[in-house]
């Protein structure tokens, strides 16, 4: 066992038995590199990364490769989810050097942390258009011995490039409401009108972009079409609910099979908004499926949410991608055989519906012995099946639902992919918001209970005495100083919790976290939020992130939070902070619209009227009006559904008794208890 055996990260623990003499990230490793006068080999990945597993098996478990690494380098392993700040800095270097990024990421550094060579996956043998890992290491080792001055010069130049690229540059020009139309038009040019989504394969869900489009009347059809195509594909887990990471094809049929908390949380909120906008119950059903998946497989007994599930199923032959989730017709027959007479017809029906065929549509290229298998997707929709059978659609749907439940039970008895059980505060903020929104929109109290337990968990285990949050909880320990993403995303989750549950304490906690973001992460000179705090470990540079990677960016989350603080508390400077943040990324947002959905949402929020909706009274008194409000998409409206007036401007001096109040730009309609009148007032907001 190496030093990683002492680490709590599940990803680092996966490498504790490697023959590589791994070090965790820290000053000790760099001091050792200086002492030995060798470079640092930094390897960054995460526990559910398929190609990370492949490279680990091919190289890090190989004795000869490990011996070379140990002799010539100090080898450092980083979990990118545990240390996103480290990952962001060296990913910027990798992208600058290679023009692309991804994981596993391999970066060679000086003992002072300056990068001089980088890449992603390196195979054990030359191929795939890439040099072998051993050849790369050999070249680096020779350059270190024979051309040290040149190598160090390259390291200094690359370091300066990374620092310069990370330096915030406020954009020129106003960000008027007309630019929102330009954002929609930019997305329309990249839109796949047939299959949905933007661009070709691989296709990512892009929930922040879809959320922005759902706020724009001229963009909603793109979002709704994309979501419908996604729901019919293999990206959507047709049996177990929830979503895989991304689609390797352009029709959403064959996914990369890992399942991430952030995807499922963000897409749940997107589906709920789509349901409100369209009234299509399929979106609500898919949201319930994702929430049930999270509750069933990703919820710690104490109330925190786990991070991710692996793409691979581990077998005696090694990891097999997608094995748990894919099927053959023979397996479907066997799974339904216990149903007795007629199971052959059932198997044929469900296989036809879900496209399960002998030729299949997927094969793990590294485990061909397992053959071709089928990823379930909606190959034949229910209306077509019902027409062919001459039966009502509802009857056929009920039959299919029963068959899916039986297949899921069999699937759950299979060997399951590994689960990364660390709890990340930022991603839990996304999950908190998803369950809170579902409780409010779907009118299901059980979801609110999950959300409240999560808030209790974070308050107990991750909130520090000074009000800051830790980034990760693993092995019953809170670790890593909290980042901007932790404070902003968890605060946004608390805003959603207040909107669902009506407890002002949740909103006041969000305000406390907003104050932390202002104190520790706001760069007033540049007009942006920095990813890490000024007291955090000194890296090559501090990043200011506006681009949404898989998760809404720090600056988008900060801008949205500032706008909520303005709407609920009228906090001086909060709206101006949001405006400056959006303005700082104006040029990037127009140049690469699809990557900045979170900031486009903030821009839309900035240009929306100031709207408030309050319903005050006991739960029983509020219920009729709350049911009406649940049907309306009000993404930028300060909602307050609570028992009595309080110290919030939206509640001040307003009586209870089940009265509903609707205000636009501080001009209010007459309060009402009448559901139809309230519905009319709310309709005018949209």
XYZ file of C-alpha atoms in Angstrom:
686
model
C 0.000 0.000 0.000
C 1.188 3.533 -0.723
C 0.452 6.866 0.984
C -3.001 7.115 -0.541
C -4.210 4.467 1.905
C -4.439 7.281 4.462
C -6.702 9.452 2.264
C -10.488 9.620 2.544
C -11.198 10.260 -1.157
C -12.651 7.120 -2.792
C -10.708 7.931 -5.956
C -7.391 8.140 -4.137
C -8.255 4.955 -2.250
C -8.665 3.169 -5.607
C -4.949 3.767 -6.198
C -3.699 2.897 -2.726
C -2.670 -0.583 -3.876
C -0.794 0.540 -7.004
C 2.942 -0.215 -7.163
C 3.337 3.498 -7.933
C 4.689 5.394 -4.930
C 1.854 7.926 -4.987
C 1.795 11.072 -2.876
C -1.351 13.077 -2.145
C -1.309 16.735 -3.179
C 0.641 18.792 -0.666
C 3.851 20.642 0.083
C 5.534 17.446 1.242
C 5.447 16.003 -2.262
C 6.958 19.122 -3.828
C 9.617 19.292 -1.128
C 10.517 15.683 -1.940
C 10.819 16.545 -5.642
C 13.163 19.409 -4.792
C 15.218 17.153 -2.518
C 15.562 14.478 -5.204
C 15.919 17.032 -8.029
C 13.250 15.319 -10.144
C 10.005 16.528 -11.739
C 6.564 15.975 -10.292
C 4.233 13.721 -12.286
C 0.723 14.969 -11.491
C -2.144 12.615 -12.349
C -5.675 14.013 -11.988
C -8.906 12.048 -12.318
C -12.021 11.027 -10.446
C -13.522 7.807 -9.215
C -16.172 7.249 -11.900
C -13.979 8.202 -14.869
C -13.871 5.287 -17.342
C -10.592 6.241 -19.039
C -9.020 6.888 -15.648
C -9.725 3.245 -14.829
C -8.316 2.161 -18.182
C -5.051 4.059 -17.702
C -4.778 2.849 -14.118
C -5.105 -0.769 -15.209
C -2.769 -0.406 -18.185
C -0.056 1.712 -16.568
C -0.372 2.378 -12.843
C -0.904 -1.312 -12.001
C 2.011 -2.361 -14.216
C 5.196 -3.088 -12.248
C 7.636 -1.943 -14.946
C 5.771 1.313 -15.571
C 5.498 1.983 -11.846
C 9.217 1.308 -11.347
C 10.092 3.902 -13.996
C 7.712 6.427 -12.438
C 9.122 5.871 -8.963
C 12.723 6.141 -10.126
C 12.402 9.335 -12.119
C 9.483 11.313 -10.646
C 7.613 12.211 -7.510
C 4.109 10.988 -8.383
C 1.108 12.960 -7.109
C -2.530 11.817 -7.371
C -5.390 14.339 -7.212
C -9.126 13.770 -7.079
C -10.460 16.565 -9.279
C -13.745 16.574 -7.385
C -11.994 16.985 -4.050
C -9.600 19.645 -5.382
C -11.347 21.431 -8.280
C -9.054 24.414 -7.711
C -5.953 22.329 -8.454
C -7.669 20.691 -11.399
C -8.731 24.023 -12.907
C -5.212 25.465 -12.860
C -3.540 22.486 -14.497
C -6.420 21.864 -16.895
C -5.850 25.396 -18.161
C -2.197 24.480 -18.750
C -3.152 21.229 -20.477
C -5.603 22.973 -22.771
C -3.081 25.694 -23.585
C -0.482 23.074 -24.469
C -2.615 20.505 -26.306
C -5.727 22.380 -27.404
C -7.966 19.988 -25.493
C -8.628 18.698 -22.000
C -10.151 15.794 -20.166
C -9.438 13.092 -17.662
C -7.233 11.344 -16.809
C -4.985 14.380 -16.970
C -1.217 13.979 -16.751
C 0.947 17.045 -16.132
C 4.694 17.201 -15.521
C 5.710 19.966 -13.109
C 8.791 21.502 -11.594
C 9.241 21.309 -7.831
C 7.751 24.815 -7.667
C 4.558 23.606 -9.378
C 5.201 25.078 -12.829
C 3.885 22.856 -15.668
C 6.045 22.071 -18.690
C 4.374 19.099 -20.423
C 0.808 17.776 -20.307
C -1.683 15.395 -21.870
C -4.745 13.352 -21.064
C -4.971 9.593 -21.609
C -1.714 7.963 -22.691
C -1.925 4.302 -23.858
C 0.670 1.728 -22.834
C 1.630 1.227 -26.500
C 1.828 3.765 -29.309
C -1.576 3.998 -30.934
C -4.766 6.020 -31.042
C -2.620 8.773 -32.527
C -0.906 9.148 -29.147
C 2.607 8.319 -27.971
C 2.856 5.652 -25.312
C 3.038 6.625 -21.659
C 6.498 5.093 -21.290
C 7.786 7.009 -24.317
C 6.393 10.266 -22.963
C 7.980 9.704 -19.566
C 11.280 8.755 -21.175
C 11.322 11.936 -23.234
C 10.538 14.063 -20.183
C 13.237 12.366 -18.104
C 15.867 12.904 -20.833
C 14.888 16.546 -21.294
C 15.145 17.051 -17.530
C 18.701 15.697 -17.552
C 19.984 17.077 -20.846
C 17.956 20.230 -21.657
C 16.980 21.505 -18.241
C 17.361 25.216 -19.052
C 15.131 24.966 -22.113
C 12.555 22.957 -20.194
C 12.492 25.455 -17.327
C 12.107 28.296 -19.793
C 9.102 26.537 -21.296
C 7.667 26.029 -17.802
C 8.002 29.722 -16.985
C 6.404 30.737 -20.296
C 3.497 28.341 -19.858
C 2.981 29.446 -16.267
C 2.844 33.084 -17.331
C 0.365 32.174 -20.072
C -1.908 30.416 -17.565
C -1.702 33.369 -15.187
C -2.418 35.865 -17.940
C -5.364 33.820 -19.258
C -6.827 33.638 -15.743
C -6.587 37.394 -15.198
C -10.127 38.814 -15.286
C -10.773 41.326 -18.060
C -14.009 43.306 -17.759
C -15.740 43.569 -21.129
C -16.591 46.792 -22.869
C -20.103 47.668 -23.973
C -23.435 47.611 -22.221
C -25.352 44.405 -21.680
C -28.802 45.579 -22.684
C -31.921 43.429 -22.998
C -31.432 43.180 -26.773
C -28.407 40.956 -26.146
C -30.706 38.301 -24.719
C -32.199 37.960 -28.202
C -28.693 37.612 -29.628
C -27.990 34.837 -27.138
C -31.062 32.901 -28.258
C -30.175 33.425 -31.913
C -26.615 32.203 -31.352
C -28.000 29.021 -29.816
C -30.469 28.599 -32.661
C -27.602 28.521 -35.160
C -26.045 25.561 -33.304
C -29.363 23.801 -32.632
C -29.983 20.299 -34.003
C -33.599 20.724 -35.090
C -34.000 16.989 -35.667
C -32.405 15.313 -32.676
C -32.273 18.227 -30.257
C -29.231 19.557 -28.481
C -26.475 21.704 -29.888
C -23.804 20.522 -32.290
C -22.918 16.922 -33.027
C -21.621 13.965 -31.066
C -20.797 13.673 -28.268
C -23.820 15.467 -26.837
C -24.020 16.777 -23.305
C -27.269 17.627 -21.477
C -26.365 21.348 -20.981
C -29.050 22.045 -18.344
C -27.966 25.641 -17.751
C -28.439 26.472 -21.423
C -31.837 24.760 -21.469
C -32.831 26.680 -18.324
C -31.977 29.953 -20.046
C -33.988 29.010 -23.127
C -36.985 28.105 -20.976
C -37.049 31.706 -19.704
C -37.289 33.067 -23.266
C -40.531 32.691 -25.240
C -38.500 32.529 -28.473
C -36.214 29.819 -27.076
C -38.605 27.459 -25.300
C -39.329 25.224 -28.266
C -35.610 24.417 -28.625
C -35.402 23.441 -24.959
C -38.588 21.384 -24.965
C -37.645 19.525 -28.149
C -34.191 18.759 -26.765
C -35.610 17.443 -23.513
C -38.154 15.233 -25.290
C -35.446 13.694 -27.447
C -33.222 13.179 -24.404
C -36.047 11.468 -22.518
C -36.536 9.020 -25.376
C -32.849 8.128 -25.537
C -30.465 5.876 -23.670
C -28.995 8.896 -21.890
C -32.185 8.700 -19.835
C -32.183 5.540 -17.736
C -35.421 4.010 -19.005
C -35.660 1.516 -16.147
C -34.101 3.141 -13.094
C -34.700 6.826 -13.699
C -32.144 9.578 -13.833
C -29.512 10.328 -16.439
C -26.098 9.106 -17.504
C -23.266 11.557 -18.110
C -23.488 12.262 -21.852
C -24.351 10.644 -25.184
C -21.549 9.358 -27.393
C -23.817 9.647 -30.451
C -25.884 12.575 -31.696
C -29.285 10.893 -31.087
C -28.940 10.501 -27.283
C -29.080 6.691 -27.599
C -25.739 5.378 -26.327
C -24.464 7.074 -23.187
C -21.237 7.224 -21.310
C -22.681 5.310 -18.391
C -21.440 7.102 -15.284
C -24.162 8.839 -13.295
C -23.350 12.106 -11.582
C -25.203 13.879 -8.792
C -24.825 17.232 -10.539
C -26.389 16.060 -13.808
C -29.395 14.522 -12.124
C -29.949 17.442 -9.765
C -29.656 20.118 -12.446
C -31.721 18.197 -15.007
C -34.464 17.608 -12.444
C -34.904 21.354 -12.020
C -34.844 21.804 -15.805
C -37.549 19.161 -16.229
C -39.683 20.786 -13.558
C -39.433 24.145 -15.337
C -40.274 22.460 -18.643
C -43.328 20.925 -16.992
C -44.500 24.331 -15.795
C -43.882 25.944 -19.185
C -45.516 23.210 -21.269
C -47.930 21.388 -18.971
C -46.522 18.117 -20.372
C -46.741 15.512 -17.609
C -43.898 13.484 -19.164
C -41.459 16.061 -17.825
C -42.861 15.766 -14.303
C -42.704 11.968 -14.548
C -39.049 12.084 -15.616
C -38.261 14.487 -12.764
C -39.848 12.068 -10.298
C -37.794 9.238 -11.785
C -34.544 11.160 -11.309
C -35.454 12.085 -7.733
C -36.366 8.491 -6.932
C -33.008 7.347 -8.330
C -31.185 9.884 -6.143
C -33.163 8.881 -3.084
C -32.717 5.157 -3.743
C -29.031 5.021 -4.644
C -27.295 8.308 -3.838
C -28.608 9.377 -0.424
C -26.465 8.838 2.660
C -28.492 7.696 5.703
C -27.513 10.946 7.426
C -28.960 13.110 4.665
C -26.044 14.013 2.386
C -25.930 13.033 -1.279
C -23.108 10.959 -2.750
C -21.156 12.276 -5.719
C -21.314 9.733 -8.520
C -21.644 6.186 -9.772
C -19.139 4.462 -12.012
C -19.524 3.783 -15.720
C -17.977 0.342 -15.291
C -19.281 -2.824 -13.686
C -16.408 -4.637 -12.044
C -16.119 -8.313 -12.985
C -13.371 -10.940 -12.534
C -12.159 -9.824 -15.987
C -11.948 -6.181 -14.940
C -14.300 -3.277 -15.486
C -16.923 -3.628 -18.230
C -18.539 -0.380 -19.276
C -22.319 -0.365 -19.095
C -22.698 -4.040 -18.186
C -25.199 -3.356 -15.396
C -27.396 -1.170 -17.599
C -27.451 -3.089 -20.902
C -29.458 -6.118 -22.033
C -29.804 -8.906 -24.553
C -33.190 -10.338 -25.652
C -32.297 -13.594 -23.883
C -31.735 -11.728 -20.611
C -35.113 -10.007 -20.955
C -36.764 -13.398 -21.540
C -35.050 -14.862 -18.476
C -35.939 -11.868 -16.312
C -39.647 -12.161 -17.137
C -39.860 -15.965 -17.159
C -41.059 -16.060 -13.556
C -44.213 -14.330 -14.723
C -45.529 -17.621 -16.065
C -47.567 -18.081 -19.269
C -47.426 -15.152 -21.595
C -43.984 -13.998 -20.578
C -42.718 -14.495 -24.140
C -45.239 -11.912 -25.356
C -44.270 -9.571 -22.517
C -40.595 -9.948 -23.361
C -41.226 -9.285 -27.040
C -43.286 -6.183 -26.208
C -40.800 -4.576 -23.849
C -37.855 -5.479 -26.110
C -39.614 -3.864 -29.072
C -40.445 -0.764 -27.036
C -36.891 -0.370 -25.686
C -34.946 -1.424 -28.777
C -33.373 -4.516 -27.194
C -32.113 -6.628 -30.095
C -29.576 -9.367 -30.790
C -27.307 -7.039 -32.829
C -27.438 -4.540 -29.982
C -26.160 -0.972 -30.109
C -23.185 -1.035 -27.717
C -20.001 -2.963 -27.004
C -17.183 -2.174 -24.602
C -14.149 -2.085 -26.914
C -11.892 -3.203 -24.054
C -14.083 -6.177 -23.108
C -15.281 -7.654 -26.391
C -15.803 -11.065 -24.786
C -19.048 -9.689 -23.359
C -20.357 -9.093 -26.869
C -22.784 -6.577 -28.226
C -25.600 -5.517 -25.940
C -28.508 -3.090 -26.046
C -28.887 0.211 -24.240
C -32.648 0.637 -23.630
C -34.199 3.613 -25.411
C -37.678 4.376 -26.712
C -37.453 2.610 -30.072
C -41.231 2.336 -30.545
C -43.356 4.927 -28.693
C -46.404 3.867 -26.700
C -48.951 5.314 -29.176
C -47.481 3.195 -31.971
C -47.469 0.073 -29.800
C -51.047 0.712 -28.722
C -52.186 1.178 -32.312
C -50.535 -2.074 -33.345
C -52.128 -3.973 -30.439
C -55.513 -2.301 -30.836
C -55.498 -1.375 -27.142
C -55.862 1.933 -25.268
C -52.616 3.796 -24.716
C -53.166 3.971 -20.944
C -53.540 0.188 -20.785
C -50.364 -0.407 -22.782
C -48.471 2.167 -20.698
C -49.528 0.473 -17.471
C -48.374 -2.896 -18.833
C -45.014 -1.464 -19.858
C -44.563 0.210 -16.467
C -45.070 -3.138 -14.762
C -42.563 -4.846 -17.048
C -39.997 -2.090 -16.498
C -40.357 -2.501 -12.742
C -39.672 -6.246 -13.069
C -36.608 -5.643 -15.241
C -35.329 -3.042 -12.783
C -35.648 -5.510 -9.909
C -33.530 -7.993 -11.864
C -31.046 -5.268 -12.774
C -30.702 -4.237 -9.135
C -29.702 -7.816 -8.286
C -26.770 -7.615 -10.729
C -23.325 -6.461 -9.695
C -23.649 -2.704 -9.403
C -21.173 -0.010 -10.458
C -19.130 1.484 -7.671
C -20.439 4.563 -5.885
C -18.232 7.486 -4.918
C -19.686 8.162 -1.491
C -17.982 11.443 -0.725
C -20.363 14.324 -0.144
C -19.538 17.567 -1.972
C -21.165 20.692 -0.550
C -21.586 22.424 -3.913
C -23.263 19.467 -5.591
C -25.448 18.946 -2.528
C -26.645 22.508 -3.017
C -27.838 21.481 -6.472
C -29.618 18.436 -5.029
C -31.159 20.526 -2.244
C -32.605 22.894 -4.844
C -33.940 20.007 -6.943
C -35.818 18.376 -4.062
C -37.083 21.731 -2.794
C -38.385 22.721 -6.238
C -40.027 19.320 -6.627
C -41.746 19.668 -3.262
C -43.154 23.048 -4.286
C -44.044 22.313 -7.911
C -45.220 18.699 -7.587
C -46.854 19.314 -4.185
C -45.128 16.328 -2.573
C -44.136 16.807 1.098
C -41.766 13.809 1.044
C -39.400 15.745 -1.202
C -39.383 18.635 1.258
C -38.396 16.261 4.033
C -35.397 15.064 1.996
C -34.390 18.692 1.391
C -34.660 19.616 5.060
C -32.589 16.601 6.116
C -29.916 17.646 3.645
C -29.784 21.162 5.094
C -29.507 19.678 8.579
C -26.661 17.436 7.381
C -24.670 20.315 5.894
C -25.298 22.514 8.918
C -24.098 19.749 11.242
C -21.154 18.324 9.319
C -19.869 20.962 6.888
C -20.643 24.368 8.374
C -17.750 25.788 10.376
C -18.042 27.999 13.502
C -17.143 31.093 11.451
C -20.018 30.440 9.033
C -17.900 29.149 6.158
C -18.446 25.739 4.596
C -16.055 22.884 3.981
C -15.917 21.470 0.460
C -16.165 17.734 1.083
C -17.282 15.206 3.686
C -15.809 11.741 3.416
C -14.870 9.108 5.922
C -16.978 10.981 8.501
C -14.671 14.001 8.166
C -15.188 17.456 6.689
C -12.196 18.276 4.522
C -10.834 20.955 2.186
C -11.509 24.631 2.673
C -14.771 25.650 1.027
C -14.672 27.201 -2.434
C -16.864 29.815 -4.065
C -18.950 27.044 -5.621
C -19.754 25.594 -2.206
C -21.006 28.837 -0.694
C -22.913 30.105 -3.750
C -24.527 26.842 -4.818
C -25.545 25.842 -1.328
C -26.994 29.300 -0.748
C -29.042 28.983 -3.947
C -30.313 25.657 -2.649
C -31.371 27.375 0.567
C -33.276 30.017 -1.424
C -35.190 27.187 -3.117
C -35.772 25.562 0.278
C -37.293 28.787 1.604
C -39.516 29.044 -1.454
C -40.757 25.502 -0.822
C -40.909 25.382 2.968
C -41.409 28.990 4.034
C -38.912 29.009 6.913
C -37.150 32.413 6.922
C -34.182 30.835 8.740
C -33.213 29.135 5.467
C -33.184 32.453 3.641
C -31.164 34.091 6.416
C -28.591 31.293 6.169
C -28.393 31.981 2.427
C -27.751 35.638 3.253
C -24.948 34.613 5.619
C -23.330 32.601 2.817
C -23.719 35.562 0.438
C -21.749 37.647 2.908
C -19.004 34.986 2.900
C -18.822 35.177 -0.896
C -18.461 38.959 -0.693
C -15.758 38.806 1.944
C -13.686 35.874 0.711
C -14.222 35.516 -3.045
C -15.282 38.825 -4.593
C -12.613 40.681 -6.588
C -13.959 44.215 -6.675
C -11.290 45.529 -9.012
C -12.100 42.958 -11.688
C -15.809 42.628 -10.959
C -15.769 38.822 -10.655
C -15.869 36.071 -8.071
C -12.676 34.051 -7.651
C -12.956 30.271 -7.401
C -10.872 30.046 -4.230
C -10.547 32.376 -1.281
C -7.665 34.704 -0.612
C -6.613 32.608 2.377
C -6.631 29.348 0.399
C -3.506 27.432 -0.546
C -1.398 29.453 -2.984
C -1.527 27.832 -6.435
C -0.072 29.166 -9.665
C -3.083 31.427 -10.043
C -6.617 31.972 -8.771
C -9.273 31.221 -11.342
C -12.419 33.213 -12.049
C -14.830 30.823 -13.720
C -17.667 32.001 -15.926
C -17.903 29.025 -18.276
C -20.323 26.291 -17.215
C -18.473 23.006 -17.359
C -20.708 20.230 -16.072
C -21.959 22.498 -13.277
C -23.171 26.082 -13.404
C -20.149 28.349 -13.013
C -19.062 30.105 -9.834
C -19.729 33.538 -11.289
C -23.161 32.608 -12.609
C -24.097 31.169 -9.219
C -22.757 34.282 -7.493
C -24.675 36.614 -9.812
C -27.931 34.698 -9.350
C -27.441 34.652 -5.585
C -26.830 38.410 -5.567
C -30.085 38.983 -7.419
C -32.030 36.866 -4.928
C -30.432 38.805 -2.077
C -31.576 42.022 -3.725
C -35.120 40.741 -4.294
C -35.602 39.332 -0.801
C -33.550 41.690 1.377
C -32.932 44.755 -0.823
C -29.263 44.387 0.156
C -27.262 47.435 -0.950
C -24.930 46.595 -3.831
C -26.193 43.044 -4.413
C -27.821 43.750 -7.779
C -24.863 45.874 -8.845
C -22.521 42.986 -8.032
C -24.607 40.711 -10.256
C -24.612 43.272 -13.061
C -20.852 43.752 -12.903
C -20.320 39.997 -12.916
C -22.392 39.501 -16.056
C -20.730 42.495 -17.691
C -17.283 41.041 -17.006
C -18.065 38.002 -19.160
C -20.070 39.797 -21.862
C -17.585 39.095 -24.652
C -17.209 35.427 -23.783
C -20.976 34.979 -23.501
C -21.487 36.281 -27.029
C -18.533 34.379 -28.484
C -19.430 30.989 -26.941
C -23.073 31.286 -25.944
C -23.633 27.586 -25.277
C -20.983 27.515 -22.573
C -22.416 30.328 -20.459
C -26.020 29.311 -19.799
C -25.759 30.229 -16.129
C -24.646 33.779 -16.843
C -27.307 34.104 -19.549
C -29.857 33.194 -16.866
C -28.406 35.918 -14.635
C -28.622 38.389 -17.527
C -32.278 37.478 -18.078
C -32.919 37.875 -14.337
C -31.293 41.336 -14.412
C -33.643 42.491 -17.149
C -36.784 40.926 -15.698
C -39.260 43.063 -13.723
C -39.034 42.947 -9.939
C -41.831 40.521 -9.100
C -43.020 39.199 -5.743
C -45.587 36.553 -4.860
C -46.512 35.986 -1.227
C -49.107 33.648 0.255
C -49.540 34.126 3.990
C -51.500 31.902 6.318
C -51.587 28.439 7.843
C -50.671 25.511 5.556
C -54.338 24.692 5.132
C -55.220 28.282 4.302
C -52.361 28.577 1.798
C -52.872 25.253 0.036
C -55.388 26.328 -2.674
C -53.266 29.285 -3.775
C -49.999 27.344 -3.526
C -51.470 24.720 -5.863
C -52.232 27.490 -8.346
C -48.739 28.994 -8.026
C -47.145 25.584 -8.620
C -48.478 25.567 -12.176
C -46.746 28.822 -13.145
C -43.125 29.157 -14.249
C -41.799 32.064 -12.182
C -38.007 31.680 -12.381
C -37.199 35.261 -11.350
C -39.970 35.900 -8.816
C -39.406 36.246 -5.075
C -41.769 33.626 -3.649
C -42.753 33.598 0.028
C -45.291 31.032 1.222
C -45.346 31.209 5.002
C -47.508 31.457 8.115
C -47.055 35.102 9.071
C -45.443 38.336 8.030
C -41.859 38.897 9.077
C -38.756 40.975 8.588
C -38.541 40.367 4.830
C -39.761 43.180 2.569
C -41.920 40.670 0.711
C -43.765 39.830 3.962
C -43.706 43.091 5.877
C -47.032 44.406 7.203
C -49.038 41.838 5.250
C -51.886 39.978 6.954
C -52.389 36.226 6.845
C -55.527 34.164 6.558
C -54.591 32.618 3.221
C -54.230 35.849 1.282
C -52.170 35.924 -1.896
C -50.186 39.002 -2.951
C -48.789 39.602 -6.454
C -46.528 42.629 -7.030
C -44.627 43.911 -10.062
C -42.035 46.661 -9.663
C -43.454 47.419 -6.203
C -46.995 47.871 -7.504
C -49.356 45.236 -6.155
C -52.664 43.767 -7.218
C -55.425 43.542 -4.649
C -54.731 40.596 -2.341
C -57.064 37.666 -2.867
C -58.123 34.305 -1.493
C -59.839 33.384 -4.733
C -57.874 30.749 -6.688
C -59.182 31.814 -10.103
C -58.375 35.483 -9.497
C -54.928 34.541 -8.208
C -54.345 32.395 -11.308
C -55.158 35.382 -13.514
C -52.766 37.619 -11.587
C -49.937 35.084 -11.871
C -50.551 34.561 -15.576
C -49.768 38.224 -16.170
C -46.273 37.694 -14.708
C -45.340 35.211 -17.451
